[in-house]
Amino acid sequence: MAIPRAAKTQRRTRIQEEKEEIILEAALDVFSVHGFKGATIDQIAEVAGMSKPNLLYYFRTKEAMHRALIDRVLDTWLDPLREFDAEGNPEAEIKSYIRRKLEMARDFPRESRLFANEILRGAPSIMEELDDLRKLVDEKVEVIRAWVKAGKIGRCDPYHLIFSIWATTQHYADFDVQVRAVLGPTRSGDGRFEDAARFLEQLYINGLQIRP
Amino acid sequence: MAIPRAAKTQRRTRIQEEKEEIILEAALDVFSVHGFKGATIDQIAEVAGMSKPNLLYYFRTKEAMHRALIDRVLDTWLDPLREFDAEGNPEAEIKSYIRRKLEMARDFPRESRLFANEILRGAPSIMEELDDLRKLVDEKVEVIRAWVKAGKIGRCDPYHLIFSIWATTQHYADFDVQVRAVLGPTRSGDGRFEDAARFLEQLYINGLQIRP
DNA sequence: GGATAATTTGACCGGTTGGTAAACATTACA
DNA sequence: TGTAATGTTTACCAACCGGTCAAATTATCC
């Protein structure tokens, strides 16, 4: 009789788990293409294969759906950077970072575009999370500075090094349409990620004057 | 009495020129942040300081405003690539290309974000233009291949070289909020573009094994 | 200055959107 | 199996959105 909104109940039922998963999956489809304002609950409901009020039973507002998605994505999005290890040698670390970021662009392009849409809008809903990001980056910047001091890599600005790796790898998810259009149908196969990986590894290994 | 829509008249009056300029300026503000679907004519009208029907007197539809903007932006957007010269030496050409792209990211961030929004959506309205882009890129790819053959730069995939320059430079416009958040208030001054330029020049000159 | 064309606006319209109310259906569990 | 909690749907609403219309205002040119 009472209306304990799914989101409020402490214990979550099997159905809640399943349906919320389906909804977030559909929401990711729609938000990642149309952005927050451009997406409509009706669209998401259609993709999810359920009625609009049913969606709103699990997530009280459109904002709540978006929020839940962003929170989930942001966390996994930074994993590759967290693994960036001071103990490892620069060549292996940077190569594997590039690889992992490229794999994410290939395997989770919607997540990348969701994030890109959010930043493009001015990131109104993730300012706090950006603060966490800053701290993590600052940490890794020190790792890179240590490498520079030890003479393991050439002098460079660690911040812009990180930015450039983000940019080059996410480009293949966010600007996928453009990449495909430029490469043409023959070069647009899955091989483009392997080609990108080879190019970027070479660029950074030589560019940072890393001595093996 | 008759209603010769501004857009249809052959001769354009002074007022038409002025007002269309004001409208496109306002539309750029709004579209670049909210994307096509997310933007509303009312918002644009408010920014432009005129009534909604007045906007629609100059541009018959929201689509027409967006179209006019995209057409204008795309043209100037590719100028730096057009100037990429086969005769010049690789070091100077690549350096100046990076510089020019970074200047555009600094001076025309809204235009960059408008374009990014369009590509993120799947570029529904600029498929033909992407074809022109492909041809231009193919041209420049040959230039780079010639440099490689002549031993002026190391072996590399020219397509991904171009992609990476696009990505790294546009990043400073499209992801400006993130860049600022990571750099913090002290490092977020205009100097960040100079720092980026230095880093990227070094990265590419060394990374492409360009011998001066 | 007056006729005519160009410009501007308030009022309005049909369709869409985010969200609600309440009745109905299903599930979990004693 | 009964029943209370959970899940689903139909019908609906108020606000908003893109766009129209006709009337009012302003600029242009003789």
Short mmCIF file of C-alpha atoms (C1' of nucleotides) in Angstrom, two decimals:
data_model
loop_
_atom_site.label_atom_id
_atom_site.label_comp_id
_atom_site.label_asym_id
_atom_site.label_seq_id
_atom_site.Cartn_x
_atom_site.Cartn_y
_atom_site.Cartn_z
CA MET A 1 0.00 0.00 0.00
CA ALA A 2 2.63 2.46 0.98
CA ILE A 3 4.90 3.45 -1.87
CA PRO A 4 8.44 2.60 -0.83
CA ARG A 5 10.27 3.86 -3.86
CA ALA A 6 12.75 1.32 -5.04
CA ALA A 7 15.56 3.79 -4.55
CA LYS A 8 14.66 4.26 -0.93
CA THR A 9 14.28 0.71 0.24
CA GLN A 10 17.33 -0.60 2.00
CA ARG A 11 17.19 -4.17 0.78
CA ARG A 12 17.04 -4.42 -2.97
CA THR A 13 15.10 -7.19 -4.55
CA ARG A 14 16.17 -9.33 -7.46
CA ILE A 15 13.79 -7.47 -9.73
CA GLN A 16 15.21 -4.14 -8.66
CA GLU A 17 18.73 -5.23 -9.47
CA GLU A 18 17.73 -6.51 -12.87
CA LYS A 19 15.53 -3.64 -13.91
CA GLU A 20 17.86 -0.94 -12.71
CA GLU A 21 20.58 -2.58 -14.76
CA ILE A 22 18.40 -2.64 -17.85
CA ILE A 23 17.42 0.99 -17.34
CA LEU A 24 20.97 2.22 -16.86
CA GLU A 25 22.05 0.30 -19.94
CA ALA A 26 19.32 1.99 -21.97
CA ALA A 27 20.03 5.36 -20.39
CA LEU A 28 23.68 5.03 -21.35
CA ASP A 29 22.65 4.45 -24.94
CA VAL A 30 20.55 7.57 -25.03
CA PHE A 31 22.49 9.99 -22.82
CA SER A 32 25.79 9.22 -24.52
CA VAL A 33 24.41 10.27 -27.88
CA HIS A 34 22.02 13.10 -27.08
CA GLY A 35 23.46 14.52 -23.88
CA PHE A 36 21.42 15.22 -20.77
CA LYS A 37 18.99 17.79 -22.09
CA GLY A 38 18.67 16.16 -25.48
CA ALA A 39 17.75 12.77 -24.05
CA THR A 40 14.15 12.03 -23.18
CA ILE A 41 12.74 9.58 -20.67
CA ASP A 42 10.45 8.22 -23.37
CA GLN A 43 13.46 7.33 -25.51
CA ILE A 44 15.15 5.57 -22.64
CA ALA A 45 11.92 3.76 -21.79
CA GLU A 46 11.58 2.54 -25.34
CA VAL A 47 15.15 1.26 -25.47
CA ALA A 48 14.70 -0.37 -22.09
CA GLY A 49 11.48 -1.95 -23.28
CA MET A 50 9.30 -0.69 -20.47
CA SER A 51 6.86 2.09 -19.78
CA LYS A 52 7.93 5.55 -18.76
CA PRO A 53 6.26 5.48 -15.33
CA ASN A 54 7.98 2.20 -14.70
CA LEU A 55 11.34 3.84 -15.24
CA LEU A 56 10.34 6.59 -12.87
CA TYR A 57 9.49 3.95 -10.32
CA TYR A 58 13.14 2.95 -10.17
CA PHE A 59 14.67 6.38 -10.70
CA ARG A 60 12.58 9.23 -9.47
CA THR A 61 13.86 11.75 -11.98
CA LYS A 62 15.79 11.92 -15.22
CA GLU A 63 18.49 13.63 -13.21
CA ALA A 64 18.71 10.59 -10.90
CA MET A 65 19.28 8.24 -13.83
CA HIS A 66 22.00 10.47 -15.20
CA ARG A 67 23.56 10.81 -11.80
CA ALA A 68 23.64 7.06 -11.22
CA LEU A 69 25.29 6.57 -14.60
CA ILE A 70 27.91 9.25 -14.09
CA ASP A 71 28.84 7.95 -10.66
CA ARG A 72 29.30 4.44 -11.97
CA VAL A 73 31.27 5.49 -15.03
CA LEU A 74 33.60 7.93 -13.32
CA ASP A 75 34.81 5.30 -10.93
CA THR A 76 35.87 2.75 -13.52
CA TRP A 77 37.06 5.49 -15.81
CA LEU A 78 39.99 6.38 -13.62
CA ASP A 79 41.15 2.83 -12.94
CA PRO A 80 43.91 2.89 -15.57
CA LEU A 81 45.39 6.02 -14.06
CA ARG A 82 45.26 4.56 -10.55
CA GLU A 83 47.37 1.64 -11.71
CA PHE A 84 50.05 3.97 -12.95
CA ASP A 85 52.89 2.75 -10.81
CA ALA A 86 55.94 4.60 -9.58
CA GLU A 87 57.91 1.39 -9.16
CA GLY A 88 57.52 0.21 -12.73
CA ASN A 89 59.79 1.48 -15.46
CA PRO A 90 58.51 4.39 -17.53
CA GLU A 91 58.43 2.60 -20.86
CA ALA A 92 56.26 -0.26 -19.63
CA GLU A 93 54.02 1.99 -17.57
CA ILE A 94 53.31 4.46 -20.33
CA LYS A 95 52.82 1.77 -22.92
CA SER A 96 50.38 -0.09 -20.75
CA TYR A 97 48.55 3.10 -19.85
CA ILE A 98 48.07 3.92 -23.51
CA ARG A 99 46.94 0.37 -24.18
CA ARG A 100 44.43 0.35 -21.39
CA LYS A 101 42.97 3.71 -22.33
CA LEU A 102 42.66 2.63 -25.94
CA GLU A 103 40.95 -0.57 -24.88
CA MET A 104 38.45 1.46 -22.93
CA ALA A 105 37.81 3.69 -25.92
CA ARG A 106 37.20 0.57 -27.98
CA ASP A 107 35.15 -1.40 -25.47
CA PHE A 108 33.28 1.40 -23.69
CA PRO A 109 32.75 4.18 -26.20
CA ARG A 110 29.37 5.10 -24.77
CA GLU A 111 30.85 5.70 -21.35
CA SER A 112 33.50 7.90 -22.91
CA ARG A 113 30.91 9.92 -24.78
CA LEU A 114 28.73 10.27 -21.71
CA PHE A 115 31.69 11.80 -19.94
CA ALA A 116 32.59 13.98 -22.90
CA ASN A 117 29.04 15.32 -23.08
CA GLU A 118 29.17 16.17 -19.42
CA ILE A 119 32.46 18.04 -19.68
CA LEU A 120 31.29 19.87 -22.80
CA ARG A 121 28.29 21.16 -20.86
CA GLY A 122 30.64 22.59 -18.28
CA ALA A 123 30.45 19.57 -15.95
CA PRO A 124 27.68 21.05 -13.79
CA SER A 125 27.04 17.81 -11.96
CA ILE A 126 30.53 16.50 -11.33
CA MET A 127 32.47 19.36 -9.89
CA GLU A 128 33.26 17.44 -6.70
CA GLU A 129 34.42 14.43 -8.63
CA LEU A 130 36.73 16.64 -10.66
CA ASP A 131 38.33 17.57 -7.39
CA ASP A 132 39.08 13.92 -6.67
CA LEU A 133 40.49 13.68 -10.16
CA ARG A 134 42.81 16.58 -9.45
CA LYS A 135 44.20 14.86 -6.39
CA LEU A 136 44.81 11.64 -8.28
CA VAL A 137 46.52 13.47 -11.11
CA ASP A 138 48.70 15.42 -8.71
CA GLU A 139 49.82 12.11 -7.27
CA LYS A 140 50.79 10.72 -10.64
CA VAL A 141 52.44 13.94 -11.65
CA GLU A 142 54.89 13.35 -8.83
CA VAL A 143 55.62 9.90 -10.20
CA ILE A 144 56.47 11.37 -13.57
CA ARG A 145 58.57 14.12 -12.01
CA ALA A 146 60.54 11.44 -10.19
CA TRP A 147 61.20 9.70 -13.47
CA VAL A 148 62.42 12.95 -14.96
CA LYS A 149 64.70 13.62 -12.03
CA ALA A 150 66.11 10.12 -12.25
CA GLY A 151 66.89 10.77 -15.90
CA LYS A 152 64.61 7.95 -16.99
CA ILE A 153 62.62 10.22 -19.28
CA GLY A 154 63.28 13.62 -20.82
CA ARG A 155 62.16 16.84 -19.20
CA CYS A 156 58.49 17.53 -19.82
CA ASP A 157 55.38 18.97 -18.25
CA PRO A 158 53.69 16.01 -16.54
CA TYR A 159 50.23 17.60 -16.59
CA HIS A 160 50.23 18.11 -20.31
CA LEU A 161 51.68 14.65 -20.78
CA ILE A 162 48.66 13.19 -19.03
CA PHE A 163 46.26 15.47 -20.91
CA SER A 164 47.73 14.40 -24.22
CA ILE A 165 47.32 10.71 -23.44
CA TRP A 166 43.72 11.27 -22.38
CA ALA A 167 43.02 13.27 -25.51
CA THR A 168 44.61 10.94 -28.01
CA THR A 169 43.01 7.80 -26.64
CA GLN A 170 39.51 9.11 -25.92
CA HIS A 171 39.49 10.66 -29.36
CA TYR A 172 38.85 7.21 -30.84
CA ALA A 173 35.64 6.89 -28.82
CA ASP A 174 34.35 10.46 -28.81
CA PHE A 175 35.18 11.29 -32.42
CA ASP A 176 34.57 7.81 -33.76
CA VAL A 177 32.35 9.04 -36.57
CA GLN A 178 35.02 11.42 -37.77
CA VAL A 179 37.76 8.83 -37.47
CA ARG A 180 35.76 6.37 -39.55
CA ALA A 181 34.87 8.99 -42.12
CA VAL A 182 38.51 9.93 -42.58
CA LEU A 183 39.90 6.42 -42.62
CA GLY A 184 37.26 5.28 -45.08
CA PRO A 185 35.47 1.95 -45.01
CA THR A 186 38.53 -0.18 -45.71
CA ARG A 187 40.68 1.15 -42.89
CA SER A 188 37.85 1.48 -40.36
CA GLY A 189 37.93 -2.10 -39.14
CA ASP A 190 38.90 -3.02 -35.63
CA GLY A 191 42.49 -2.81 -36.79
CA ARG A 192 42.40 0.94 -36.34
CA PHE A 193 42.88 0.52 -32.61
CA GLU A 194 45.96 -1.59 -33.14
CA ASP A 195 47.33 0.97 -35.59
CA ALA A 196 46.60 3.74 -33.11
CA ALA A 197 48.33 1.84 -30.32
CA ARG A 198 51.45 1.33 -32.41
CA PHE A 199 51.57 4.95 -33.47
CA LEU A 200 51.01 6.33 -29.98
CA GLU A 201 53.50 4.02 -28.32
CA GLN A 202 56.14 5.05 -30.79
CA LEU A 203 55.24 8.71 -30.41
CA TYR A 204 55.53 8.66 -26.63
CA ILE A 205 58.52 6.38 -26.29
CA ASN A 206 60.54 8.50 -28.68
CA GLY A 207 58.85 11.75 -27.74
CA LEU A 208 59.69 11.42 -24.08
CA GLN A 209 63.21 10.30 -24.87
CA ILE A 210 62.78 7.16 -22.86
CA ARG A 211 65.96 5.13 -22.75
CA PRO A 212 65.32 1.43 -22.45
CA MET B 1 2.68 43.49 -47.26
CA ALA B 2 4.20 40.42 -48.77
CA ILE B 3 6.53 38.60 -46.43
CA PRO B 4 9.86 38.27 -48.20
CA ARG B 5 11.72 36.24 -45.63
CA ALA B 6 15.10 37.75 -44.96
CA ALA B 7 16.79 34.53 -45.94
CA LYS B 8 15.15 34.54 -49.35
CA THR B 9 15.72 38.10 -50.46
CA GLN B 10 18.67 38.44 -52.75
CA ARG B 11 19.87 41.79 -51.54
CA ARG B 12 20.55 41.86 -47.84
CA THR B 13 19.92 45.01 -45.91
CA ARG B 14 22.18 46.49 -43.32
CA ILE B 15 19.79 45.40 -40.61
CA GLN B 16 19.78 41.86 -41.91
CA GLU B 17 23.54 41.64 -41.80
CA GLU B 18 23.69 43.00 -38.31
CA LYS B 19 20.88 40.99 -36.82
CA GLU B 20 21.94 37.72 -38.41
CA GLU B 21 25.37 38.28 -36.93
CA ILE B 22 23.94 38.89 -33.47
CA ILE B 23 21.73 35.82 -33.74
CA LEU B 24 24.54 33.53 -34.85
CA GLU B 25 26.72 34.83 -32.07
CA ALA B 26 24.02 34.02 -29.52
CA ALA B 27 23.27 30.68 -31.16
CA LEU B 28 26.94 29.75 -30.92
CA ASP B 29 26.84 30.48 -27.21
CA VAL B 30 23.88 28.21 -26.66
CA PHE B 31 24.48 25.40 -29.15
CA SER B 32 28.11 24.97 -28.12
CA VAL B 33 27.09 24.26 -24.55
CA HIS B 34 23.79 22.43 -24.83
CA GLY B 35 24.05 20.78 -28.24
CA PHE B 36 21.37 20.92 -30.88
CA LYS B 37 18.52 19.24 -29.07
CA GLY B 38 19.40 20.72 -25.72
CA ALA B 39 19.38 24.27 -27.01
CA THR B 40 16.11 26.19 -27.21
CA ILE B 41 15.16 29.08 -29.45
CA ASP B 42 13.98 30.98 -26.40
CA GLN B 43 17.44 30.72 -24.86
CA ILE B 44 19.07 31.97 -28.04
CA ALA B 45 16.52 34.78 -28.29
CA GLU B 46 17.24 35.87 -24.75
CA VAL B 47 21.00 35.90 -25.31
CA ALA B 48 20.50 37.76 -28.58
CA GLY B 49 18.25 40.26 -26.83
CA MET B 50 15.33 39.91 -29.18
CA SER B 51 12.01 38.11 -29.37
CA LYS B 52 11.65 34.54 -30.54
CA PRO B 53 9.51 35.36 -33.59
CA ASN B 54 12.11 37.90 -34.57
CA LEU B 55 14.79 35.21 -34.63
CA LEU B 56 12.53 33.08 -36.74
CA TYR B 57 12.13 35.98 -39.12
CA TYR B 58 15.83 35.73 -39.95
CA PHE B 59 16.21 31.97 -39.66
CA ARG B 60 13.11 30.02 -40.46
CA THR B 61 13.94 27.12 -38.18
CA LYS B 62 16.24 26.16 -35.36
CA GLU B 63 17.81 23.75 -37.81
CA ALA B 64 18.60 26.65 -40.17
CA MET B 65 20.44 28.53 -37.41
CA HIS B 66 22.47 25.48 -36.54
CA ARG B 67 23.18 24.78 -40.18
CA ALA B 68 24.39 28.32 -40.81
CA LEU B 69 26.70 28.08 -37.82
CA ILE B 70 28.12 24.71 -38.77
CA ASP B 71 28.78 25.77 -42.34
CA ARG B 72 30.62 28.85 -41.20
CA VAL B 73 32.65 27.06 -38.57
CA LEU B 74 33.67 24.06 -40.63
CA ASP B 75 35.20 26.22 -43.28
CA THR B 76 37.53 28.15 -41.02
CA TRP B 77 38.14 25.07 -38.93
CA LEU B 78 40.13 23.33 -41.61
CA ASP B 79 42.25 26.29 -42.62
CA PRO B 80 45.27 25.23 -40.57
CA LEU B 81 45.29 21.82 -42.24
CA ARG B 82 44.99 23.37 -45.71
CA GLU B 83 48.13 25.37 -45.06
CA PHE B 84 50.07 22.22 -44.29
CA ASP B 85 52.69 22.52 -46.99
CA ALA B 86 54.66 19.78 -48.72
CA GLU B 87 57.46 22.16 -49.61
CA GLY B 88 58.16 23.29 -46.09
CA ASN B 89 60.36 21.26 -43.78
CA PRO B 90 58.63 18.87 -41.41
CA GLU B 91 59.78 20.47 -38.18
CA ALA B 92 58.50 23.93 -39.07
CA GLU B 93 55.29 22.63 -40.59
CA ILE B 94 54.33 20.44 -37.66
CA LYS B 95 55.28 23.06 -35.12
CA SER B 96 53.23 25.70 -36.84
CA TYR B 97 50.30 23.33 -37.27
CA ILE B 98 50.29 22.60 -33.56
CA ARG B 99 50.56 26.29 -32.79
CA ARG B 100 47.71 27.25 -35.05
CA LYS B 101 45.42 24.52 -33.74
CA LEU B 102 46.18 25.53 -30.17
CA GLU B 103 45.47 29.16 -30.99
CA MET B 104 42.10 28.15 -32.35
CA ALA B 105 41.36 26.15 -29.21
CA ARG B 106 42.24 29.22 -27.18
CA ASP B 107 40.49 31.85 -29.31
CA PHE B 108 37.48 29.91 -30.59
CA PRO B 109 36.55 27.37 -27.94
CA ARG B 110 32.84 27.67 -28.65
CA GLU B 111 33.36 26.75 -32.27
CA SER B 112 35.38 23.73 -31.20
CA ARG B 113 32.68 22.61 -28.81
CA LEU B 114 29.97 23.13 -31.39
CA PHE B 115 31.86 20.78 -33.66
CA ALA B 116 32.52 18.30 -30.87
CA ASN B 117 28.84 18.22 -29.97
CA GLU B 118 28.00 17.50 -33.57
CA ILE B 119 30.45 14.63 -33.87
CA LEU B 120 29.38 13.18 -30.53
CA ARG B 121 25.80 13.04 -31.80
CA GLY B 122 27.00 11.01 -34.77
CA ALA B 123 27.39 13.98 -37.09
CA PRO B 124 23.93 13.61 -38.64
CA SER B 125 24.07 16.95 -40.43
CA ILE B 126 27.61 17.04 -41.72
CA MET B 127 28.16 13.74 -43.43
CA GLU B 128 28.92 15.42 -46.75
CA GLU B 129 31.37 17.79 -45.18
CA LEU B 130 33.13 14.85 -43.56
CA ASP B 131 33.68 13.54 -47.05
CA ASP B 132 35.44 16.76 -48.02
CA LEU B 133 37.49 16.38 -44.88
CA ARG B 134 38.52 12.89 -45.92
CA LYS B 135 39.80 14.15 -49.25
CA LEU B 136 41.79 16.92 -47.62
CA VAL B 137 43.30 14.53 -45.11
CA ASP B 138 44.21 12.03 -47.83
CA GLU B 139 46.07 14.83 -49.57
CA LYS B 140 48.06 15.71 -46.49
CA VAL B 141 48.70 12.07 -45.70
CA GLU B 142 50.63 11.91 -48.96
CA VAL B 143 52.71 14.87 -47.87
CA ILE B 144 53.64 13.09 -44.68
CA ARG B 145 54.38 9.86 -46.53
CA ALA B 146 56.72 11.77 -48.78
CA TRP B 147 58.55 13.09 -45.74
CA VAL B 148 58.88 9.59 -44.41
CA LYS B 149 60.20 8.29 -47.70
CA ALA B 150 62.71 11.10 -47.88
CA GLY B 151 63.90 10.12 -44.42
CA LYS B 152 62.95 13.49 -43.00
CA ILE B 153 60.80 11.95 -40.30
CA GLY B 154 60.58 8.46 -38.82
CA ARG B 155 58.16 5.86 -40.07
CA CYS B 156 54.67 6.41 -38.74
CA ASP B 157 51.01 6.15 -39.63
CA PRO B 158 50.11 9.55 -41.06
CA TYR B 159 46.39 9.21 -40.31
CA HIS B 160 46.95 8.60 -36.64
CA LEU B 161 49.53 11.35 -36.57
CA ILE B 162 46.89 13.79 -37.75
CA PHE B 163 44.29 12.39 -35.38
CA SER B 164 46.62 12.80 -32.46
CA ILE B 165 47.32 16.44 -33.26
CA TRP B 166 43.62 17.16 -33.58
CA ALA B 167 42.90 15.40 -30.32
CA THR B 168 45.63 16.98 -28.24
CA THR B 169 44.92 20.50 -29.37
CA GLN B 170 41.13 20.48 -29.38
CA HIS B 171 41.26 18.91 -25.94
CA TYR B 172 42.08 22.32 -24.49
CA ALA B 173 38.84 23.76 -25.86
CA ASP B 174 36.45 20.82 -25.50
CA PHE B 175 37.64 19.66 -22.09
CA ASP B 176 38.51 23.09 -20.79
CA VAL B 177 36.59 22.57 -17.55
CA GLN B 178 38.50 19.40 -16.82
CA VAL B 179 41.84 20.93 -17.73
CA ARG B 180 41.21 23.85 -15.40
CA ALA B 181 40.01 21.59 -12.59
CA VAL B 182 43.15 19.47 -12.83
CA LEU B 183 45.60 22.32 -13.18
CA GLY B 184 44.03 24.19 -10.30
CA PRO B 185 43.48 27.93 -10.13
CA THR B 186 47.15 28.87 -10.09
CA ARG B 187 48.14 27.01 -13.24
CA SER B 188 44.93 27.73 -15.15
CA GLY B 189 45.96 31.11 -16.48
CA ASP B 190 46.48 31.80 -20.16
CA GLY B 191 49.95 30.35 -19.72
CA ARG B 192 48.53 26.85 -20.00
CA PHE B 193 48.39 27.22 -23.76
CA GLU B 194 52.04 28.16 -23.89
CA ASP B 195 52.93 25.20 -21.68
CA ALA B 196 50.85 22.91 -23.88
CA ALA B 197 52.53 24.23 -27.00
CA ARG B 198 55.99 23.61 -25.58
CA PHE B 199 55.11 20.11 -24.43
CA LEU B 200 53.45 19.11 -27.70
CA GLU B 201 56.20 20.52 -29.89
CA GLN B 202 58.77 18.58 -27.94
CA LEU B 203 56.65 15.45 -28.02
CA TYR B 204 56.20 15.52 -31.78
CA ILE B 205 59.65 16.68 -32.77
CA ASN B 206 61.26 13.92 -30.74
CA GLY B 207 58.47 11.44 -31.23
CA LEU B 208 58.62 11.62 -34.99
CA GLN B 209 62.39 11.47 -34.93
CA ILE B 210 62.67 14.64 -36.92
CA ARG B 211 66.27 15.50 -37.66
CA PRO B 212 66.86 19.22 -37.93
"C1'" DG C 1 5.58 63.65 -45.85
"C1'" DG C 2 3.49 59.67 -47.42
"C1'" DA C 3 3.48 55.14 -49.58
"C1'" DT C 4 5.66 50.99 -49.38
"C1'" DA C 5 8.58 47.47 -47.82
"C1'" DA C 6 11.07 45.63 -43.92
"C1'" DT C 7 11.18 44.58 -39.12
"C1'" DT C 8 9.34 43.44 -34.49
"C1'" DT C 9 6.25 41.56 -31.20
"C1'" DG C 10 2.27 39.56 -28.33
"C1'" DA C 11 -0.90 36.06 -28.60
"C1'" DC C 12 -1.48 31.74 -29.79
"C1'" DC C 13 -1.27 26.49 -31.37
"C1'" DG C 14 -0.35 21.63 -31.55
"C1'" DG C 15 2.95 18.44 -30.03
"C1'" DT C 16 6.32 16.94 -26.66
"C1'" DT C 17 8.32 16.50 -22.08
"C1'" DG C 18 9.12 15.40 -17.18
"C1'" DG C 19 6.50 13.81 -13.82
"C1'" DT C 20 2.06 12.20 -11.05
"C1'" DA C 21 -2.19 9.57 -9.45
"C1'" DA C 22 -4.40 5.72 -8.95
"C1'" DA C 23 -5.90 1.40 -10.35
"C1'" DC C 24 -4.24 -3.05 -11.58
"C1'" DA C 25 -0.96 -7.10 -11.60
"C1'" DT C 26 2.57 -9.79 -9.69
"C1'" DT C 27 5.69 -11.47 -6.33
"C1'" DA C 28 7.41 -12.85 -1.77
"C1'" DC C 29 6.46 -14.99 2.23
"C1'" DA C 30 3.71 -16.52 6.41
"C1'" DT D 1 -3.28 -20.11 0.05
"C1'" DG D 2 -3.92 -15.54 1.67
"C1'" DT D 3 -2.16 -11.16 2.00
"C1'" DA D 4 0.84 -7.47 2.24
"C1'" DA D 5 4.58 -5.52 -0.33
"C1'" DT D 6 6.35 -4.83 -4.69
"C1'" DG D 7 6.00 -3.95 -9.51
"C1'" DT D 8 3.45 -2.19 -13.83
"C1'" DT D 9 0.40 0.40 -16.62
"C1'" DT D 10 -3.22 3.65 -18.32
"C1'" DA D 11 -4.70 8.11 -18.14
"C1'" DC D 12 -3.48 12.43 -17.21
"C1'" DC D 13 -1.33 17.25 -16.21
"C1'" DA D 14 1.21 21.48 -16.35
"C1'" DA D 15 5.19 23.39 -18.38
"C1'" DC D 16 7.81 23.86 -22.29
"C1'" DC D 17 9.04 23.83 -27.17
"C1'" DG D 18 9.21 24.90 -32.16
"C1'" DG D 19 6.76 27.47 -35.02
"C1'" DT D 20 2.68 30.60 -37.00
"C1'" DC D 21 -0.19 34.71 -37.54
"C1'" DA D 22 -1.74 39.09 -37.72
"C1'" DA D 23 -1.19 43.38 -36.08
"C1'" DA D 24 1.94 47.08 -34.84
"C1'" DT D 25 6.19 49.55 -35.48
"C1'" DT D 26 10.11 51.22 -37.94
"C1'" DA D 27 13.11 52.09 -41.93
"C1'" DT D 28 13.49 53.30 -46.92
"C1'" DC D 29 12.84 55.89 -50.83
"C1'" DC D 30 10.17 58.90 -53.96
#
